[in-house]
C-alpha positions as semicolon CSV with decimal commas, in nm:
position;residue;x (nm);y (nm);z (nm)
1;X;7,909;-0,116;0,984
2;X;8,033;0,240;1,008
3;X;7,759;0,357;0,769
4;X;7,495;0,174;0,969
5;X;7,608;0,334;1,291
6;X;7,608;0,680;1,129
7;X;7,245;0,642;1,030
8;X;7,158;0,612;1,398
9;X;7,373;0,907;1,500
10;X;7,683;0,731;1,636
11;X;8,037;0,808;1,522
12;X;8,159;0,449;1,516
13;X;8,070;0,088;1,556
14;X;8,202;0,088;1,912
15;X;7,896;0,289;2,016
16;X;7,653;0,030;1,883
17;X;7,653;-0,209;2,184
18;X;7,540;0,078;2,409
19;X;7,271;0,166;2,154
20;X;7,150;-0,192;2,135
21;X;7,125;-0,230;2,512
22;X;6,967;0,103;2,600
23;X;6,881;0,304;2,290
24;X;6,714;0,006;2,126
25;X;6,478;-0,032;2,424
26;X;6,394;0,336;2,413
27;X;6,334;0,344;2,037
28;X;6,117;0,034;2,031
29;X;5,918;0,068;2,355
30;X;5,881;0,447;2,363
31;X;5,897;0,582;2,009
32;X;5,768;0,290;1,798
33;X;5,519;0,123;2,030
34;X;5,439;0,433;2,231
35;X;5,340;0,631;1,924
36;X;5,193;0,334;1,737
37;X;4,971;0,218;2,022
38;X;4,925;0,537;2,224
39;X;4,781;0,724;1,928
40;X;4,475;0,494;1,933
41;X;4,369;0,627;2,273
42;X;4,427;1,000;2,247
43;X;4,121;1,177;2,393
44;X;4,108;1,445;2,120
45;X;4,087;1,176;1,850
46;X;3,817;0,989;2,039
47;X;3,617;1,313;2,060
48;X;3,634;1,347;1,684
49;X;3,534;0,985;1,636
50;X;3,228;1,029;1,859
51;X;3,116;1,341;1,669
52;X;3,115;1,173;1,324
53;X;2,762;1,180;1,186
54;X;2,741;0,838;1,026
55;X;2,924;0,511;0,946
56;X;2,945;0,616;0,581
57;X;3,171;0,905;0,677
58;X;3,391;0,671;0,878
59;X;3,418;0,429;0,585
60;X;3,523;0,712;0,353
61;X;3,789;0,817;0,601
62;X;3,947;0,469;0,620
63;X;4,132;0,494;0,287
64;X;4,261;0,847;0,347
65;X;4,351;0,766;0,707
66;X;4,538;0,449;0,613
67;X;4,752;0,629;0,353
68;X;4,817;0,914;0,598
69;X;4,926;0,684;0,881
70;X;5,152;0,485;0,647
71;X;5,308;0,801;0,506
72;X;5,358;0,977;0,840
73;X;5,508;0,675;1,016
74;X;5,730;0,591;0,723
75;X;5,847;0,949;0,675
76;X;5,929;0,997;1,043
77;X;6,154;0,695;1,075
78;X;6,319;0,735;0,736
79;X;6,392;1,108;0,778
80;X;6,514;1,058;1,134
81;X;6,773;0,803;1,027
82;X;6,877;0,945;0,692
83;X;6,917;1,299;0,826
84;X;7,225;1,172;1,015
85;X;7,375;1,046;0,689
86;X;7,310;1,385;0,524
87;X;7,464;1,574;0,817
88;X;7,773;1,356;0,815
89;X;7,819;1,408;0,443
90;X;7,763;1,784;0,428
91;X;7,842;1,913;0,777
92;X;8,206;1,817;0,844
93;X;8,138;1,469;0,979
94;X;7,893;1,576;1,250
95;X;7,566;1,391;1,304
96;X;7,225;1,555;1,339
97;X;7,234;1,590;1,716
98;X;7,582;1,740;1,719
99;X;7,488;1,992;1,449
100;X;7,152;2,101;1,587
101;X;7,249;2,103;1,955
102;X;6,945;1,918;2,094
103;X;6,688;1,660;1,988
104;X;6,405;1,912;1,962
105;X;6,602;2,129;1,717
106;X;6,707;1,859;1,471
107;X;6,414;1,877;1,228
108;X;6,389;2,263;1,226
109;X;6,765;2,282;1,175
110;X;6,751;2,019;0,900
111;X;6,469;2,203;0,719
112;X;6,646;2,539;0,737
113;X;6,976;2,391;0,625
114;X;6,885;2,122;0,367
115;X;6,558;2,245;0,220
116;X;6,475;2,548;0,000
117;X;6,364;2,861;0,190
118;X;6,009;2,842;0,055
119;X;5,967;2,490;0,196
120;X;6,035;2,621;0,548
121;X;5,733;2,850;0,525
122;X;5,507;2,570;0,398
123;X;5,630;2,343;0,677
124;X;5,566;2,615;0,936
125;X;5,210;2,678;0,816
126;X;5,137;2,304;0,809
127;X;5,278;2,271;1,162
128;X;5,065;2,557;1,293
129;X;4,753;2,417;1,127
130;X;4,810;2,071;1,275
131;X;4,884;2,220;1,618
132;X;4,571;2,438;1,620
133;X;4,351;2,148;1,512
134;X;4,491;1,916;1,780
135;X;4,489;2,179;2,055
136;X;4,127;2,271;1,989
137;X;4,018;1,913;2,043
138;X;4,243;1,864;2,345
139;X;4,131;2,180;2,522
140;X;3,768;2,101;2,446
141;X;3,816;1,758;2,601
142;X;3,993;1,898;2,906
143;X;3,731;2,172;2,955
144;X;3,452;1,915;2,936
145;X;3,635;1,696;3,186
146;X;3,659;1,987;3,430
147;X;3,288;2,074;3,389
148;X;3,130;1,729;3,371
149;X;3,373;1,480;3,525
150;X;3,494;1,702;3,811
151;X;3,267;1,999;3,891
152;X;2,944;1,810;3,829
153;X;3,051;1,536;4,072
154;X;3,122;1,770;4,363
155;X;2,809;1,986;4,348
156;X;2,439;1,910;4,368
157;X;2,324;2,260;4,262
158;X;2,217;2,362;3,916
159;X;2,485;2,547;3,725
160;X;2,566;2,675;3,375
161;X;2,765;2,386;3,234
162;X;2,875;2,590;2,930
163;X;3,030;2,861;3,151
164;X;3,208;2,604;3,367
165;X;3,343;2,426;3,060
166;X;3,473;2,755;2,920
167;X;3,643;2,831;3,249
168;X;3,791;2,481;3,241
169;X;3,934;2,546;2,894
170;X;4,091;2,875;3,009
171;X;4,241;2,710;3,320
172;X;4,395;2,427;3,115
173;X;4,538;2,669;2,858
174;X;4,705;2,868;3,135
175;X;4,833;2,546;3,294
176;X;4,971;2,418;2,961
177;X;5,149;2,744;2,881
178;X;5,295;2,750;3,234
179;X;5,434;2,398;3,187
180;X;5,586;2,498;2,852
181;X;5,775;2,788;3,011
182;X;5,873;2,589;3,319
183;X;6,037;2,310;3,118
184;X;6,162;2,520;2,829
185;X;6,529;2,452;2,910
186;X;6,490;2,074;2,957
187;X;6,662;1,873;2,681
188;X;6,428;1,684;2,446
189;X;6,128;1,790;2,657
190;X;5,888;1,768;2,362
191;X;5,981;1,411;2,276
192;X;5,973;1,303;2,639
193;X;5,642;1,474;2,712
194;X;5,486;1,324;2,403
195;X;5,608;0,976;2,502
196;X;5,463;1,018;2,853
197;X;5,128;1,144;2,714
198;X;5,096;0,855;2,469
199;X;5,188;0,594;2,732
200;X;4,933;0,734;2,978
201;X;4,660;0,753;2,715
202;X;4,710;0,392;2,607
203;X;4,744;0,250;2,955
204;X;4,444;0,434;3,099
205;X;4,195;0,462;2,813
206;X;4,268;0,206;2,543
207;X;4,119;-0,112;2,710
208;X;3,800;0,077;2,794
209;X;3,771;0,229;2,446
210;X;3,825;-0,105;2,269
211;X;3,595;-0,286;2,513
212;X;3,323;-0,029;2,473
213;X;3,337;-0,051;2,095
214;X;3,362;-0,425;2,038
215;X;3,279;-0,624;2,351
216;X;2,936;-0,650;2,512
217;X;3,072;-0,827;2,820
218;X;3,281;-0,539;2,952
219;X;3,125;-0,372;3,260
220;X;3,138;-0,027;3,413
221;X;3,337;-0,161;3,709
222;X;3,581;-0,333;3,470
223;X;3,637;-0,012;3,273
224;X;3,692;0,204;3,584
225;X;3,921;-0,053;3,744
226;X;4,123;-0,079;3,423
227;X;4,166;0,299;3,408
228;X;4,274;0,315;3,773
229;X;4,530;0,037;3,732
230;X;4,666;0,199;3,416
231;X;4,700;0,535;3,594
232;X;4,863;0,394;3,910
233;X;5,108;0,161;3,732
234;X;5,207;0,422;3,473
235;X;5,258;0,689;3,740
236;X;5,464;0,454;3,958
237;X;5,683;0,349;3,665
238;X;5,745;0,707;3,555
239;X;5,816;0,833;3,908
240;X;6,026;0,548;4,043
241;X;6,154;0,320;3,763
242;X;6,188;0,469;3,413
243;X;6,530;0,624;3,431
244;X;6,481;0,945;3,235
245;X;6,165;1,062;3,410
246;X;6,255;0,922;3,755
247;X;6,591;1,099;3,750
248;X;6,447;1,429;3,628
249;X;6,159;1,432;3,878
250;X;6,388;1,330;4,164
251;X;6,114;1,176;4,382
252;X;6,279;0,831;4,392
253;X;6,611;0,995;4,481
254;X;6,452;1,197;4,760
255;X;6,274;0,898;4,916
256;X;6,498;0,599;4,843
257;X;6,833;0,765;4,770
258;X;6,866;0,640;4,412
259;X;6,737;0,749;4,073
260;X;6,550;0,424;3,998
261;X;6,423;0,147;4,224
262;X;6,528;-0,119;3,971
263;X;6,847;-0,178;3,776
264;X;6,949;-0,320;3,441
265;X;6,794;-0,264;3,099
266;X;6,439;-0,272;3,235
267;X;6,474;0,086;3,362
268;X;6,483;0,196;2,993
269;X;6,155;0,014;2,911
270;X;5,863;0,251;2,865
271;X;5,572;0,253;3,111
272;X;5,336;0,150;2,830
273;X;5,490;-0,199;2,812
274;X;5,423;-0,261;3,179
275;X;5,099;-0,074;3,244
276;X;4,893;-0,159;2,933
277;X;4,897;-0,542;2,977
278;X;4,803;-0,500;3,343
279;X;4,524;-0,262;3,246
280;X;4,386;-0,508;2,989
281;X;4,398;-0,799;3,234
282;X;4,219;-0,589;3,497
283;X;3,941;-0,496;3,255
284;X;3,885;-0,863;3,164
285;X;3,904;-1,006;3,516
286;X;3,684;-0,741;3,682
287;X;3,427;-0,757;3,400
288;X;3,401;-1,134;3,443
289;X;3,346;-1,091;3,819
290;X;3,089;-0,809;3,808
291;X;2,731;-0,776;3,693
292;X;2,674;-0,720;3,322
293;X;2,484;-0,420;3,189
294;X;2,116;-0,437;3,106
295;X;2,057;-0,639;2,785
296;X;1,824;-0,373;2,645
297;X;2,089;-0,108;2,693
298;X;2,354;-0,328;2,529
299;X;2,127;-0,400;2,229
300;X;2,078;-0,027;2,183
301;X;2,454;0,033;2,195
302;X;2,567;-0,247;1,962
303;X;2,277;-0,282;1,716
304;X;2,216;-0,047;1,425
């Protein structure tokens, strides 16, 4: 039992009940399900999917993508748990968190301590490459959203869409860098921000993406309603219920005098678990109640 508790970063079996009641909910609902489900609805990945030239290229990517997903998910959970065992064995009985100082520093500290020096350089270059690839798609998506989804809706005049999109990209880069500096001292800010991003993506976009790809009966009103419900429910849960975010943001405390409006283990359940089912139900119900799209248009979308 002691060895099992050490793998999860606790010093003794007495800590396990607390882990099971709170940490278990966080690990399963936020890390496992948040990453596993939220990754399907990331805007930058959808942009890449929509720019693929043919189905043949998608079919070729299935094998490589499947191996990559299996390897990445397996490596993350195995390394995260076994690193605690390594730290306990070689670092005077301390676990990973105690040795590194914070959650965000565990993997860099582990690589610098346990791995050869040359591996740290390879890991750094791989990290930079992955970050640049992801950021390019994300900023392109955000810039397009500023130009097409926002600016185009508030003006009736002709304008240079490319210039507006470029300005949108610059604005979002500045905003992102500002957020990074503003929350630099927050503990585990990267993990928490990633969890929030994944939960929002899944709750807002996933029902519409899946419906648009596989179901002819989904309507424009159903998709928009689903996105609005996902946004509202996720935002409410993060601001007023989910303990970590609600306490850090302080809005619930300022209005209601307490860190979370609810109590018990449910305040450790991620927003994804609440918002995504409601978003799916909204898409189905509203689509059934509203007028379907033109059959000719649907045939063009779903037929080769």
